Amino acid sequence: MRILVVEDEPKAGDYLRNGLIEAGYAADLARDGVAGLRLALATRYDAIVLDVMLPGLDGWQLLARLRERADPPPVLFLSARGSLEDRLKGLELGADDYLVKPFSFAELLARLRVALRRAPARLAQALDAEGALVLGDLRLDMAQRQAQRGASLIALTNKECALLHFFLSHQEQVLSRSLIASRVWDMNFDSDTNVVDVAVRRLRQKVEEPFGPPRLIHTVRGVGYRCGLQA
């Protein structure tokens, strides 16, 4: 899962980003509100850890802009502003939680996990009773690193598994090549590089071609790909 940290204090921002990476998350860091909003609108994050007192655009304003989106990610405020009025304001604006500095990093992780478990309906509908991602007869169990269609197991590399997980987590959404590259390979996309197209082609050879219709991964000409049962 990918987390965005918006924190202007350099040591605190680096500490949060590095701690989240050590805890197994992919994490990006923005050091002001304007940069935070730009990243949040350009990349699909699973959650955002947000300070209140930020240059350019404060946390209240940034959260209000995020709530204009149809499917905003969970937001956890992390701020030195700890009055009851501030905490109530954050929650009333739509934050999922509010943690006051100084804080315990273990508590931050626990609260973040709770927020992430409140999965949007589109993702909850894609999970089976055991928590595996499903689409038609395709099933991906990330805990076991195991994919299958029907009763047939499919051998995937780690990157193919990550790519399939990204597709199944964003069903029926058009995903640009640059977004796929940043989320699966954690790299900036170079238009002269066909790494995404090559990886998608190999994934299709494993999860589609041996099984016939329906197609699961669809090319969106000039943009990228969409995963879903609809043609």
Short mmCIF file of C-alpha atoms in Angstrom, two decimals:
data_model
loop_
_atom_site.label_atom_id
_atom_site.label_comp_id
_atom_site.label_asym_id
_atom_site.label_seq_id
_atom_site.Cartn_x
_atom_site.Cartn_y
_atom_site.Cartn_z
CA MET A 1 0.00 0.00 0.00
CA ARG A 2 1.16 3.54 -0.75
CA ILE A 3 0.98 6.30 1.84
CA LEU A 4 1.45 10.05 1.31
CA VAL A 5 3.00 12.03 4.17
CA VAL A 6 2.48 15.81 4.08
CA GLU A 7 4.79 17.33 6.70
CA ASP A 8 6.83 20.55 6.47
CA GLU A 9 9.21 19.89 9.39
CA PRO A 10 12.20 18.18 7.70
CA LYS A 11 13.22 15.77 10.49
CA ALA A 12 9.63 14.77 11.24
CA GLY A 13 8.86 14.22 7.55
CA ASP A 14 11.93 12.06 6.98
CA TYR A 15 11.23 10.11 10.18
CA LEU A 16 7.65 9.37 9.13
CA ARG A 17 8.54 8.39 5.57
CA ASN A 18 11.43 6.14 6.60
CA GLY A 19 9.38 4.54 9.39
CA LEU A 20 6.52 3.74 7.03
CA ILE A 21 8.91 2.21 4.50
CA GLU A 22 10.47 0.07 7.24
CA ALA A 23 6.94 -1.02 8.22
CA GLY A 24 6.38 -2.33 4.70
CA TYR A 25 4.56 0.55 3.02
CA ALA A 26 5.53 2.56 -0.03
CA ALA A 27 5.66 6.17 1.15
CA ASP A 28 5.98 9.56 -0.55
CA LEU A 29 6.74 12.84 1.23
CA ALA A 30 5.49 16.33 0.43
CA ARG A 31 6.90 19.25 2.43
CA ASP A 32 4.10 21.77 1.85
CA GLY A 33 0.38 21.77 1.19
CA VAL A 34 0.57 22.68 -2.49
CA ALA A 35 2.98 19.83 -3.25
CA GLY A 36 0.84 17.51 -1.14
CA LEU A 37 -2.30 18.34 -3.10
CA ARG A 38 -0.47 17.92 -6.40
CA LEU A 39 0.77 14.45 -5.42
CA ALA A 40 -2.59 13.44 -3.98
CA LEU A 41 -4.39 14.34 -7.21
CA ALA A 42 -1.79 12.75 -9.49
CA THR A 43 -1.34 9.46 -7.61
CA ARG A 44 -3.86 7.11 -6.07
CA TYR A 45 -2.80 6.77 -2.42
CA ASP A 46 -4.26 4.25 0.01
CA ALA A 47 -4.01 6.76 2.88
CA ILE A 48 -2.62 10.22 3.69
CA VAL A 49 -0.88 11.33 6.89
CA LEU A 50 -1.43 15.07 7.04
CA ASP A 51 -0.11 17.92 9.20
CA VAL A 52 -2.36 20.94 9.86
CA MET A 53 0.13 23.81 9.87
CA LEU A 54 1.60 23.74 6.37
CA PRO A 55 2.96 26.47 4.09
CA GLY A 56 1.11 27.29 0.89
CA LEU A 57 -2.03 25.34 1.72
CA ASP A 58 -2.86 24.27 5.25
CA GLY A 59 -4.14 20.84 6.23
CA TRP A 60 -7.74 22.01 6.55
CA GLN A 61 -7.73 23.40 3.01
CA LEU A 62 -5.97 20.37 1.59
CA LEU A 63 -8.48 17.99 3.16
CA ALA A 64 -11.39 20.06 1.82
CA ARG A 65 -9.94 19.80 -1.69
CA LEU A 66 -9.47 16.05 -1.33
CA ARG A 67 -13.11 15.63 -0.26
CA GLU A 68 -14.18 17.08 -3.61
CA ARG A 69 -13.06 13.80 -5.18
CA ALA A 70 -15.56 10.98 -5.61
CA ASP A 71 -13.37 8.42 -3.85
CA PRO A 72 -10.90 10.15 -1.48
CA PRO A 73 -8.36 8.09 0.50
CA PRO A 74 -8.46 7.86 4.30
CA VAL A 75 -6.79 10.86 5.97
CA LEU A 76 -5.09 10.80 9.37
CA PHE A 77 -4.19 14.18 10.83
CA LEU A 78 -0.90 14.29 12.72
CA SER A 79 -0.49 17.71 14.30
CA ALA A 80 0.86 19.63 17.27
CA ARG A 81 -2.50 21.39 17.38
CA GLY A 82 -4.17 19.20 19.95
CA SER A 83 -7.05 21.24 21.34
CA LEU A 84 -10.50 19.69 21.39
CA GLU A 85 -11.64 22.35 18.91
CA ASP A 86 -8.88 21.39 16.44
CA ARG A 87 -9.55 17.68 16.77
CA LEU A 88 -13.28 18.13 16.26
CA LYS A 89 -12.67 20.39 13.27
CA GLY A 90 -10.47 17.77 11.62
CA LEU A 91 -13.01 15.01 12.12
CA GLU A 92 -15.91 17.20 11.01
CA LEU A 93 -14.03 18.07 7.82
CA GLY A 94 -13.86 14.35 7.03
CA ALA A 95 -10.59 13.09 8.51
CA ASP A 96 -10.64 9.44 9.53
CA ASP A 97 -8.50 10.04 12.64
CA TYR A 98 -6.55 12.74 14.48
CA LEU A 99 -3.31 12.07 16.35
CA VAL A 100 -1.55 14.75 18.41
CA LYS A 101 2.23 15.33 18.46
CA PRO A 102 4.35 14.15 20.23
CA PHE A 103 3.16 10.69 19.28
CA SER A 104 4.06 7.04 19.43
CA PHE A 105 4.99 5.64 16.02
CA ALA A 106 3.49 2.29 17.04
CA GLU A 107 0.20 4.05 17.74
CA LEU A 108 0.37 5.83 14.39
CA LEU A 109 0.81 2.48 12.61
CA ALA A 110 -2.10 0.97 14.56
CA ARG A 111 -4.41 3.85 13.70
CA LEU A 112 -3.27 3.78 10.09
CA ARG A 113 -4.08 0.06 9.84
CA VAL A 114 -7.57 0.73 11.21
CA ALA A 115 -8.11 3.46 8.60
CA LEU A 116 -6.85 1.20 5.81
CA ARG A 117 -9.21 -1.59 6.86
CA ARG A 118 -12.11 0.73 6.13
CA ALA A 119 -11.77 -0.23 2.49
CA PRO A 120 -13.88 1.57 -0.09
CA ALA A 121 -16.88 -0.38 -1.35
CA ARG A 122 -15.27 -0.97 -4.76
CA LEU A 123 -12.37 -2.83 -3.11
CA ALA A 124 -14.49 -4.62 -0.50
CA GLN A 125 -16.61 -6.06 -3.31
CA ALA A 126 -13.46 -7.45 -4.95
CA LEU A 127 -12.46 -9.47 -1.86
CA ASP A 128 -13.63 -12.99 -1.12
CA ALA A 129 -14.30 -14.39 2.35
CA GLU A 130 -10.59 -15.15 2.84
CA GLY A 131 -9.43 -11.67 1.85
CA ALA A 132 -8.17 -12.60 -1.62
CA LEU A 133 -8.78 -10.30 -4.60
CA VAL A 134 -11.14 -11.73 -7.21
CA LEU A 135 -12.33 -10.88 -10.70
CA GLY A 136 -14.56 -13.43 -12.39
CA ASP A 137 -12.82 -16.78 -11.93
CA LEU A 138 -9.42 -15.13 -11.28
CA ARG A 139 -8.28 -15.12 -7.65
CA LEU A 140 -5.13 -13.57 -6.16
CA ASP A 141 -4.11 -14.42 -2.61
CA MET A 142 -1.33 -11.96 -1.75
CA ALA A 143 -0.64 -13.61 1.62
CA GLN A 144 0.26 -16.83 -0.21
CA ARG A 145 1.55 -15.07 -3.34
CA GLN A 146 -0.74 -17.38 -5.28
CA ALA A 147 -2.89 -16.72 -8.34
CA GLN A 148 -5.38 -19.06 -9.94
CA ARG A 149 -8.20 -19.16 -12.49
CA GLY A 150 -10.77 -21.72 -11.51
CA ALA A 151 -8.82 -24.70 -10.24
CA SER A 152 -5.67 -23.86 -12.24
CA LEU A 153 -2.74 -22.33 -10.37
CA ILE A 154 -0.76 -19.63 -12.20
CA ALA A 155 2.96 -19.15 -11.59
CA LEU A 156 3.81 -15.44 -11.37
CA THR A 157 7.04 -13.58 -10.69
CA ASN A 158 7.07 -11.09 -7.81
CA LYS A 159 6.62 -8.15 -10.20
CA GLU A 160 3.83 -9.89 -12.09
CA CYS A 161 2.13 -10.57 -8.77
CA ALA A 162 2.49 -6.90 -7.78
CA LEU A 163 1.17 -5.77 -11.16
CA LEU A 164 -1.85 -8.08 -10.96
CA HIS A 165 -2.52 -6.91 -7.40
CA PHE A 166 -2.49 -3.29 -8.57
CA PHE A 167 -4.93 -4.05 -11.38
CA LEU A 168 -7.31 -6.03 -9.17
CA SER A 169 -7.21 -3.33 -6.48
CA HIS A 170 -8.33 -0.72 -9.03
CA GLN A 171 -10.95 -2.57 -11.06
CA GLU A 172 -12.77 -0.61 -13.78
CA GLN A 173 -10.39 2.34 -13.38
CA VAL A 174 -8.28 3.62 -16.26
CA LEU A 175 -4.66 3.43 -15.11
CA SER A 176 -2.00 5.37 -16.98
CA ARG A 177 1.37 3.81 -17.75
CA SER A 178 3.09 6.43 -15.59
CA LEU A 179 0.87 5.58 -12.61
CA ILE A 180 1.47 1.85 -13.05
CA ALA A 181 5.24 2.43 -13.26
CA SER A 182 5.28 4.57 -10.13
CA ARG A 183 3.17 2.15 -8.09
CA VAL A 184 4.58 -1.22 -9.20
CA TRP A 185 8.18 -0.33 -10.00
CA ASP A 186 8.45 2.81 -7.80
CA MET A 187 10.01 4.63 -10.75
CA ASN A 188 9.37 7.74 -12.81
CA PHE A 189 7.97 6.77 -16.18
CA ASP A 190 10.13 7.32 -19.24
CA SER A 191 8.08 7.48 -22.45
CA ASP A 192 10.91 5.73 -24.28
CA THR A 193 10.72 2.75 -21.93
CA ASN A 194 8.26 -0.06 -22.67
CA VAL A 195 8.70 -1.87 -19.34
CA VAL A 196 5.00 -1.50 -18.48
CA ASP A 197 3.75 -2.77 -21.85
CA VAL A 198 6.14 -5.72 -21.77
CA ALA A 199 5.08 -6.67 -18.24
CA VAL A 200 1.38 -6.39 -19.07
CA ARG A 201 1.86 -8.54 -22.17
CA ARG A 202 3.59 -11.26 -20.13
CA LEU A 203 0.89 -11.08 -17.47
CA ARG A 204 -1.82 -11.48 -20.11
CA GLN A 205 -0.01 -14.54 -21.48
CA LYS A 206 -0.36 -16.15 -18.06
CA VAL A 207 -3.77 -15.06 -16.77
CA GLU A 208 -5.74 -14.66 -20.04
CA GLU A 209 -4.45 -16.55 -23.07
CA PRO A 210 -4.57 -20.13 -21.65
CA PHE A 211 -8.14 -19.64 -20.44
CA GLY A 212 -9.97 -17.82 -23.21
CA PRO A 213 -12.69 -15.21 -22.70
CA PRO A 214 -13.54 -13.07 -20.93
CA ARG A 215 -10.57 -10.74 -21.27
CA LEU A 216 -9.58 -9.17 -17.95
CA ILE A 217 -6.98 -6.52 -18.86
CA HIS A 218 -7.99 -4.03 -21.53
CA THR A 219 -5.81 -1.53 -23.39
CA VAL A 220 -7.02 2.06 -23.30
CA ARG A 221 -5.47 3.56 -26.41
CA GLY A 222 -3.17 6.50 -25.74
CA VAL A 223 -3.57 6.23 -21.95
CA GLY A 224 -2.82 2.86 -20.39
CA TYR A 225 -4.91 -0.07 -19.15
CA ARG A 226 -8.13 -0.98 -17.38
CA CYS A 227 -8.87 -4.19 -15.50
CA GLY A 228 -12.42 -5.53 -15.49
CA LEU A 229 -14.91 -7.95 -17.01
CA GLN A 230 -16.49 -5.33 -19.25
CA ALA A 231 -14.95 -5.01 -22.72
#
